[in-house]
Structures are given as C-alpha cells and as structure tokens.
Amino acid sequence: MDIPSLPDPFRPTPPFLPARRGAAARRPSAPAFERRAVARLIAWMLCGAPLAALAQSEAEPGAPAVPEAAPALRASPLLQEKIPEAVRPQLPIFVKGDSVTGQPDINAIVEGNAELRRGDTIIHADRLEYVVPDDLAKARGQVRINRAGNVYEGSELELRVDAFSGYFDAANYRFLMNGAHGEASRVDFIDRDRSVVHNATYTTCQKNDEATWQPDWVLRARSIRIDNEEQVGTADGAVLEFKGLPILPIPHITFPLSDRRKSGLLPPTVAIDNVSGVEYAQPYYWNIAPNRDATITPTVMSKRGVNLGGEFRYLEPTYRGELRGDYMPADKLRDRDRWGYGLKHSGTFDTPLGGLNFNMDVSRVSDDNYWRDFTRNVTGMTQLTQRLLPGDATLSWGKDDMSLSLRTLKWQTLQDVSAPIVPPYDRMPQLRWGYNPTMLPYGLDASVEADYTSFHADRSLTGQPNAQRSYAMAQISRPFLAPAGFVTPRVQLHATQYQFDSPLANGQRNAQRTLPTFSLDSGLVFERDARYFGRNFLQTLEPRAFYTYTPYRDQSLLPVYDTAANDFNFATIYTENGYGGNDRLADNNLLTLGVTTRLLDPDDGAEAARFGIAQRVRFSDQKVVLPGESTVSERLSDVLLGAGLNWTKQWGFDSTVQYNPKTGRSIRSTVGARYNPSAYRVISAAYRLQRGTSEQIDVGWQWPINDLWGDKGQDLGPGRGQGPGRWYTVGRLNYSMQDRKLVDTVVGFEYDSCCWVGRVVLERLQSSVTTANTRLLFQIEFVGFSRLSLGSNPLTSLKQNIPRYQYLREQTSTPSRFTNYD
C-alpha cells in the first residue's frame, strides 16, 4: 500500500498527488536532496524557537511539567458510507502505476498497472491518462471501475471523475445492493447515481467456474436505465428468459434495485375459482412521498366483472393511518353494485392542557353477502371479509393523574340466514373518566374510574331493552413489598345505575347496584441453587394465596350488554371478579391457592422451566351468574396445571390443563411444542381440548427436504436461504378429532435455486360449518427483480398460517460500500 507524503502546512494541496514506484520512478539528485533537507530543518527550528520561548516564559522555573490535556476525539470522515457533496470537490486524486509521467496540474500518464483513486471511485487499467483541467480520465485495456461498491469492467473508458459522466465500451457490470450483474455493448454514465446500459442483460444468478454456465433467468433489454439514488431500474424493449426460453415479452418495466419503495407496476396475480372464474389483478404502486404511498389494484373477473381496489397509507410525526377500499359496479353474481371500505387512523397531539389522542377504526361493506363473495380481498383488507365490522372512534385526553375519553362504536353485522348471530351492542356514546394519583402518603395506591355508556342494538335480535348505564368504581390498596414476598390488601366499591328504554320483567325502567369488594393478595419467593441434568440453576418456589369477598346482590333481572365470563387461566384466577365487563359482579367468598416453581439460568436469568398449580376454595355458593349459567356450588374448583420448558433455544414446550378432580378428566387442555434447531427449520404442534365442544390437533412446519439425503445446507444468515438447489416443505394441518376431518389445510413446497425461488401451495380453509375455500397457489420469484403469481400470493398464506415461517429471500440489512472495497 502506497501512502502519499503529507503536504507542507502552508502549501495548497495539488489536484493530485502522484505516488511513484517501479523502474520509471525518479529520485532527486543527492545535492538537491541534501539542500532540501537542510532547508526544512532550518524552517522547523525557526518556527519552533518562538513556541519554545513562549512555553518557557509561561512556566515557573523549576516547576514540574504540567501534562497536556488529551486530544479531543472527533469523527473520522474516512469511513463515511456516503461522502458529503460539500467535501467531494476538496478530495485529492491519487495515481500510481509502473510508470508515471506528465506535468503537475496539467496531466498525468500512467502505464502498466495504472490506478486512479478519488473518494469512493477507483479506476484500474493497463494505461490511464488524466487531464487535470477537464477532470477527465481516459483508460484503455482491462479497465475496471469500482464506484461505491458497484463494479464496471470493459475495454475503453472516458470519464469525468468528479461528475462521474462519460461512457464505457463493451462493459459488464455488477451492483453491490442486490448482486445483480450483466453485460452491455456500452454504458453511458449520466452522473454519480444514474447510468444507461445499452443492449444489456440483467440477472442475479451468480456465475460459477464452468465454461458452459448460463443464468437460470435473464432479462435482455434494448436499454436499461439505472437510478441508484431512487434504487430503480427501468428496462425498455425487454424479454424475460427462464431456463433459456423466453417466457414474457416486456416492452417497458421498472424493477427495484433494493428493498426501497418505488412507483410502478407490481407483479400481477392470476387466479381461478368456481365463483369468480378467471381473475387477473394488476396492482400499481405509487410512492407519493417518503411518508405517503398508495396501491391501486384493478381486477378483472370473467364471471362477475371489474373490481377496483385501492389502499392509501400516510405517516406523520404525530399521526398515521391507512384507507382501503373496493368498488365493483354491476356485480353479475348478485346483480348489484358492491363496495367495501376501511379506515384506520391514530394520532397524538400535545397541548398546554394535556395530551390528546384520536383513534379511528371504521369498516363498512355494501351487503350481507360481502364476506362470502370476497374471501380473497386483493387490497389486503381482511377485515372486510369478516361478519362483524366496527365503526369505532375514540378521543382521549390525559394530564398528570387524570384521563378522559369519548368513544363511539357502531357495528355492522353481516347476517347469514343459515347461521344468524346476535349483534353486539353499539356504544353511542361512551364517556370514561379515570383518576390515578401517584403520590399518595403511607404507601397507598388508589384509583377512581367512572363510565357512562348508551347501549343500542336491534331488540328483536337481542331480546332485551337498550339502556344507558352509569358505572363508577373506586379502589384503595396498600402493597407491602419485600424481596422475599408481598402482601396487598385492597378494597373496592362498585356503583352502577341503569336507565332502560322499555320495562324489565318486574316493570321497572331503572335499576341500581352498589357493592363493595375486599381482597387480600399475598405471596412468597424462595430461592436456592440447584443442579439438574448436569446444569446449574437458580430454582424458585413461589407460593401465592389470594382471598376475595363480594357480598351477594340479586342481579338476575339486569340485562347483559358488555359482559362475559373470563377465561379460566393463570392470568384470571387471581382476580376479584370472574366476569369481564360491568353487568355482573360475582358474589365471591373464595380463596385461591397456588404455587409456581421456576428454573432460571444463573448467568442470564433466562427461564429454562416453569411449573405451576392453582385451585380455588369456595366458602359459599356463587349465585350471581350469566343467563343460562347454573349456580356455582362446588367448594373446590377445577385444578389449573401449567408447565413450560425452554431447556434449550431449539426446544420449547408449553401446556395448560384444567382438570376436574371429581370426574378425573380434563375439562380444557392446551399442549404445545416447538422444535427450531436453526433458520428455516421449525416444527410446531399443538393439542387443544374443550370437553364436549372441540378437540383439535394442529401441526405446522417449514423444513428442508434435502436433509433426507444428508445435505444440511449452509448458514448464510437471515433472509438468504441455505444455499442453492434446496427443496423445502411447508405446511399446516388442523385436524378435528371430534369431526374426524381436516378443518384447515395448507401444504406446499419451495425450491431455492439461489437466484430464483419457486413455490406451490395447496390451501383449504374452512369458511363455515359446511363450506370451505380451496385454491392452488403458484409463484416464481426472480430474486432481485420481480414475482409472478398464479392464484394469489402464497407468501401471505404461509406467513399467516405457519408459526415462525421465514422468507427464503428477505433483505435484512443494506450492504456497505466497504464490503466491496477496492
């Protein structure tokens, strides 16, 4: 490596500093060299004498030397990813080679192993001539340019170095961002970020050492315009070849050079089904601004007509959102116009009076059959294919210890004659206030919340009156905390009032309820060092006791608007009320006892194992229940058992069992296991039992088939697969043991050929008790270029259905120009 000599401090740096070597390098004569050395020595002495005198005059005679302060550190510009534009004109030019001749500030001619370097641009050639006034480099014979990691090679070059404008004849190229490469009869450099390659090829298939190598896929084009600033390539007069066969003529196309967003046509989707016939969807992506974009998707359905879908997204410093919609005029299937839209918005604003938040989630469709007829929503608006569509808007305010919110919620319920559903209640409106002081004396913790809600629904479907409900709850507690345990007594007071629009069964149009609740939560934590199966652990033993008491009040006449029974699990078993919502307060006089033990890694605290058990002891019957439920008279509840194992990072196990000791059977069980030894290798299985309702087995996987014949692949990092020529099997099977049939099935194969990925997926998803949607999805992905899909995008289905599924190609980091530094 040649290091140029430092310039004199008072002498301007010349445009280029030639570093001379080899036989042609010249050395100054001995007398001239000696005279120059003596002159420099005298200059250093003259410059240094005043400084030395000044230093001695400031120091006391005989005083100890004061150490100099350490120099301040500053960022180095040498390894900047992108050189600032203001710095570029000041960068020096270095040239070297076997022979360097020329005139300073006029020109330099380098013969043999010629190299010119300026900033992030390096030129190699057999012969190179650089004209200083024109900043023009001319190179011949085995010319190679490395421009910020992008490499061009050819036979003849003329280039204005700083502007990076010129031409390159008979060149080939390789881009750093995505590894794409190709050949061209000529490359025209427009500026530092834009170029045009003529009669060009483009592929991401990596060449091997075989003389007969041909890329699996290649784009041949009359011209390709490369824009590295926008990271977009534009090809004109192109044809896409796969395995040597032309498969798609492309008069004009734009394609990404990285994962950066760009405007242009996205890969089309072709699908066939018995409802819509042949579908062709052609999305167009519009990159409006760095924080706004839109996707417009027209779809032609042979049996139904034309559907226009769209999506608009925006992101601002204080708010964000998205708007999606579809419109199909004169749908032949239903002989009417069909439409659906959805809006999501969230924003936060700071004001002198406190913070404001506004959130909106609105979805609406044209008719009750929309969820059935648009099961594959091309704009990705899956919520529009559901039967309960919200119209939800919330304005909230908060300052210090106080909060206030105003909410309106109106549902659209899509009814099915064969399977009607009772619609949830609209909240028109709901007003909520909360107060949670944080600086209370004596270690007290208190809060107050109040809620007013006006509930509305179709009474012919709900079978009960609408109402305005006012609810308030105040609570105060005093936690006693210590490293070895805790005790938390708590007192709550609930007050509720109803105003009904029609009389109840007893003739009343209003009702009141006031109830106190007392609870005492306590727990201990014991620790010890333990060793199991050759590993050291920190083992804990954590017993917990939770007592709660709420007196009985008859609530059987009160309608139910927003209340349901809580799920019976480890999160809800230690709570005061067994119901979620405010229409039922269970009369409890019970004690919950439980114990948990955990094995923790002593080095990083990771949980290797967890085992827990809990049970409720009831001292009196629970008479307050939901309509249709029976009074709870059992003194001992079901036993809740839980276990979790993460013995290694590859294995995971988790289970929860609700066991009835009287019948000796489990009421509900969920058992799940996962094996994930490395990237692209995952198997998960789950068993779910709801006694008398459902019993299912769920298995999902992604695994290389090449493992069967000993090909374990390579660890290339996330988003890069495991090497070329590998097959993967992917799928998820959900089997109902009660019905003895597969409920949901997703099974497919992926093939990774390094520069292209093929996918074929069979998907059958249950849409109702008697019907299911079946489709065959096919896709070929030309890595770094585009995807062609038949029957929708299989990647969406795989990601939604297979736990921990990983894309074979997903750019996780942007390569640095120094990864291909010359």
Short mmCIF file of C-alpha atoms in Angstrom, two decimals, residues 424-608:
data_model
loop_
_atom_site.label_atom_id
_atom_site.label_comp_id
_atom_site.label_asym_id
_atom_site.label_seq_id
_atom_site.Cartn_x
_atom_site.Cartn_y
_atom_site.Cartn_z
CA PRO A 424 -73.03 -6.75 19.80
CA TYR A 425 -74.27 -3.50 21.29
CA ASP A 426 -73.40 -0.14 19.81
CA ARG A 427 -71.95 2.41 22.21
CA MET A 428 -73.42 5.74 21.19
CA PRO A 429 -71.60 7.23 23.04
CA GLN A 430 -69.30 6.02 25.83
CA LEU A 431 -67.72 8.57 28.18
CA ARG A 432 -65.00 7.40 30.56
CA TRP A 433 -63.07 9.26 33.28
CA GLY A 434 -60.16 8.00 35.34
CA TYR A 435 -58.09 9.32 38.22
CA ASN A 436 -54.94 7.52 39.36
CA PRO A 437 -52.90 9.55 41.84
CA THR A 438 -49.26 8.54 42.12
CA MET A 439 -48.04 10.48 45.16
CA LEU A 440 -50.19 9.19 48.00
CA PRO A 441 -48.87 9.07 51.57
CA TYR A 442 -48.17 5.93 53.62
CA GLY A 443 -47.51 3.84 50.50
CA LEU A 444 -51.17 3.81 49.48
CA ASP A 445 -52.31 3.06 45.94
CA ALA A 446 -55.74 4.32 44.85
CA SER A 447 -57.73 4.96 41.70
CA VAL A 448 -61.20 6.05 40.63
CA GLU A 449 -62.92 5.36 37.32
CA ALA A 450 -66.34 6.35 36.02
CA ASP A 451 -68.11 5.27 32.85
CA TYR A 452 -71.30 6.34 31.09
CA THR A 453 -72.41 4.26 28.09
CA SER A 454 -75.52 4.35 25.95
CA PHE A 455 -76.12 0.84 24.54
CA HIS A 456 -78.15 0.36 21.35
CA ALA A 457 -78.97 -2.75 19.28
CA ASP A 458 -81.87 -4.36 17.45
CA ARG A 459 -84.15 -5.53 20.27
CA SER A 460 -85.75 -8.17 18.04
CA LEU A 461 -82.37 -9.90 17.90
CA THR A 462 -81.03 -9.22 21.40
CA GLY A 463 -84.31 -9.92 23.25
CA GLN A 464 -83.65 -7.26 25.88
CA PRO A 465 -84.09 -3.48 26.19
CA ASN A 466 -81.49 -0.87 25.32
CA ALA A 467 -80.11 1.18 28.17
CA GLN A 468 -77.95 3.98 29.47
CA ARG A 469 -75.56 2.66 32.09
CA SER A 470 -73.55 4.71 34.57
CA TYR A 471 -70.78 2.92 36.41
CA ALA A 472 -68.18 4.03 38.97
CA MET A 473 -65.50 2.14 40.84
CA ALA A 474 -63.10 3.37 43.50
CA GLN A 475 -60.31 1.26 44.94
CA ILE A 476 -57.59 1.72 47.52
CA SER A 477 -54.79 -0.68 48.42
CA ARG A 478 -51.60 -0.77 50.46
CA PRO A 479 -48.92 -3.02 48.95
CA PHE A 480 -46.32 -4.32 51.40
CA LEU A 481 -43.36 -5.36 49.29
CA ALA A 482 -40.16 -7.13 50.28
CA PRO A 483 -37.54 -9.18 48.42
CA ALA A 484 -38.94 -12.38 49.93
CA GLY A 485 -42.63 -11.72 49.26
CA PHE A 486 -45.57 -9.33 49.23
CA VAL A 487 -48.94 -8.67 50.85
CA THR A 488 -51.53 -6.42 49.19
CA PRO A 489 -54.89 -5.71 50.85
CA ARG A 490 -57.39 -3.96 48.57
CA VAL A 491 -60.89 -2.52 48.99
CA GLN A 492 -63.17 -1.66 46.05
CA LEU A 493 -66.56 -0.01 45.83
CA HIS A 494 -68.73 -0.50 42.73
CA ALA A 495 -71.81 1.59 41.92
CA THR A 496 -73.98 1.05 38.84
CA GLN A 497 -77.20 2.62 37.58
CA TYR A 498 -79.33 1.68 34.54
CA GLN A 499 -81.98 3.57 32.59
CA PHE A 500 -83.92 1.28 30.18
CA ASP A 501 -85.96 2.26 27.13
CA SER A 502 -88.57 -0.40 27.98
CA PRO A 503 -89.57 -2.01 31.28
CA LEU A 504 -87.88 -5.09 32.71
CA ALA A 505 -89.77 -8.23 33.73
CA ASN A 506 -90.64 -6.57 37.08
CA GLY A 507 -91.96 -3.44 35.31
CA GLN A 508 -89.07 -1.19 36.35
CA ARG A 509 -87.33 1.14 33.88
CA ASN A 510 -84.30 1.73 36.06
CA ALA A 511 -82.06 -0.27 38.37
CA GLN A 512 -79.21 0.39 40.79
CA ARG A 513 -76.46 -1.73 42.27
CA THR A 514 -73.83 -0.87 44.89
CA LEU A 515 -71.34 -3.47 46.04
CA PRO A 516 -68.06 -3.49 47.97
CA THR A 517 -65.23 -5.96 47.31
CA PHE A 518 -62.37 -6.87 49.59
CA SER A 519 -59.30 -8.82 48.52
CA LEU A 520 -56.00 -9.86 50.03
CA ASP A 521 -53.19 -10.97 47.75
CA SER A 522 -50.01 -12.46 49.20
CA GLY A 523 -47.01 -14.42 48.03
CA LEU A 524 -43.55 -15.61 48.99
CA VAL A 525 -40.40 -16.18 46.94
CA PHE A 526 -37.85 -18.80 47.99
CA GLU A 527 -34.63 -19.34 46.07
CA ARG A 528 -31.90 -21.97 46.09
CA ASP A 529 -29.07 -23.18 43.92
CA ALA A 530 -29.89 -26.41 42.12
CA ARG A 531 -28.39 -28.74 39.56
CA TYR A 532 -30.39 -30.90 37.17
CA PHE A 533 -29.15 -32.98 34.24
CA GLY A 534 -25.66 -31.55 34.54
CA ARG A 535 -26.76 -27.87 34.53
CA ASN A 536 -26.68 -25.28 37.30
CA PHE A 537 -29.85 -23.34 38.01
CA LEU A 538 -31.37 -20.86 40.38
CA GLN A 539 -34.60 -22.55 41.47
CA THR A 540 -37.50 -20.56 42.89
CA LEU A 541 -40.53 -21.67 44.88
CA GLU A 542 -43.33 -19.09 44.78
CA PRO A 543 -46.46 -19.91 46.80
CA ARG A 544 -49.35 -17.47 46.44
CA ALA A 545 -52.66 -17.03 48.29
CA PHE A 546 -55.44 -14.73 47.09
CA TYR A 547 -58.65 -14.16 49.03
CA THR A 548 -61.62 -12.11 47.79
CA TYR A 549 -65.05 -11.37 49.20
CA THR A 550 -68.01 -9.69 47.49
CA PRO A 551 -71.47 -9.86 49.12
CA TYR A 552 -74.49 -11.15 47.20
CA ARG A 553 -76.84 -8.84 45.35
CA ASP A 554 -79.57 -10.19 43.10
CA GLN A 555 -78.62 -9.19 39.52
CA SER A 556 -80.71 -11.75 37.61
CA LEU A 557 -83.00 -9.09 36.09
CA LEU A 558 -80.16 -6.95 34.78
CA PRO A 559 -79.56 -7.30 31.02
CA VAL A 560 -76.09 -8.16 29.74
CA TYR A 561 -74.51 -5.57 27.44
CA ASP A 562 -70.72 -5.99 27.55
CA THR A 563 -70.08 -8.84 29.98
CA ALA A 564 -68.77 -12.38 29.50
CA ALA A 565 -67.10 -15.00 31.68
CA ASN A 566 -63.35 -14.70 31.96
CA ASP A 567 -61.21 -17.46 30.60
CA PHE A 568 -60.00 -19.79 33.36
CA ASN A 569 -56.22 -19.44 33.30
CA PHE A 570 -53.29 -18.32 35.42
CA ALA A 571 -53.88 -14.66 34.50
CA THR A 572 -57.53 -14.56 35.67
CA ILE A 573 -57.58 -16.98 38.59
CA TYR A 574 -56.07 -14.32 40.88
CA THR A 575 -58.73 -11.64 40.20
CA GLU A 576 -61.69 -10.35 42.17
CA ASN A 577 -64.42 -10.87 39.55
CA GLY A 578 -64.91 -13.89 37.33
CA TYR A 579 -66.58 -11.75 34.65
CA GLY A 580 -65.22 -9.20 32.26
CA GLY A 581 -67.45 -6.13 31.84
CA ASN A 582 -69.65 -4.26 34.28
CA ASP A 583 -73.04 -6.03 34.14
CA ARG A 584 -72.19 -8.79 36.61
CA LEU A 585 -70.27 -8.67 39.90
CA ALA A 586 -69.90 -12.23 41.17
CA ASP A 587 -70.67 -12.82 44.84
CA ASN A 588 -67.37 -14.34 45.87
CA ASN A 589 -66.17 -15.73 49.14
CA LEU A 590 -63.24 -17.74 47.96
CA LEU A 591 -59.55 -18.40 48.44
CA THR A 592 -57.21 -19.14 45.56
CA LEU A 593 -54.09 -21.13 46.42
CA GLY A 594 -51.26 -21.71 44.01
CA VAL A 595 -47.58 -22.40 43.80
CA THR A 596 -45.06 -21.93 40.99
CA THR A 597 -41.50 -23.14 40.70
CA ARG A 598 -39.05 -21.93 38.08
CA LEU A 599 -35.57 -22.90 36.95
CA LEU A 600 -33.54 -19.85 35.95
CA ASP A 601 -30.18 -19.73 34.23
CA PRO A 602 -27.78 -18.19 36.78
CA ASP A 603 -25.85 -16.32 34.09
CA ASP A 604 -28.54 -14.52 32.10
CA GLY A 605 -31.73 -15.18 34.08
CA ALA A 606 -33.43 -17.00 31.21
CA GLU A 607 -36.29 -19.25 32.24
CA ALA A 608 -35.48 -22.88 31.45
#
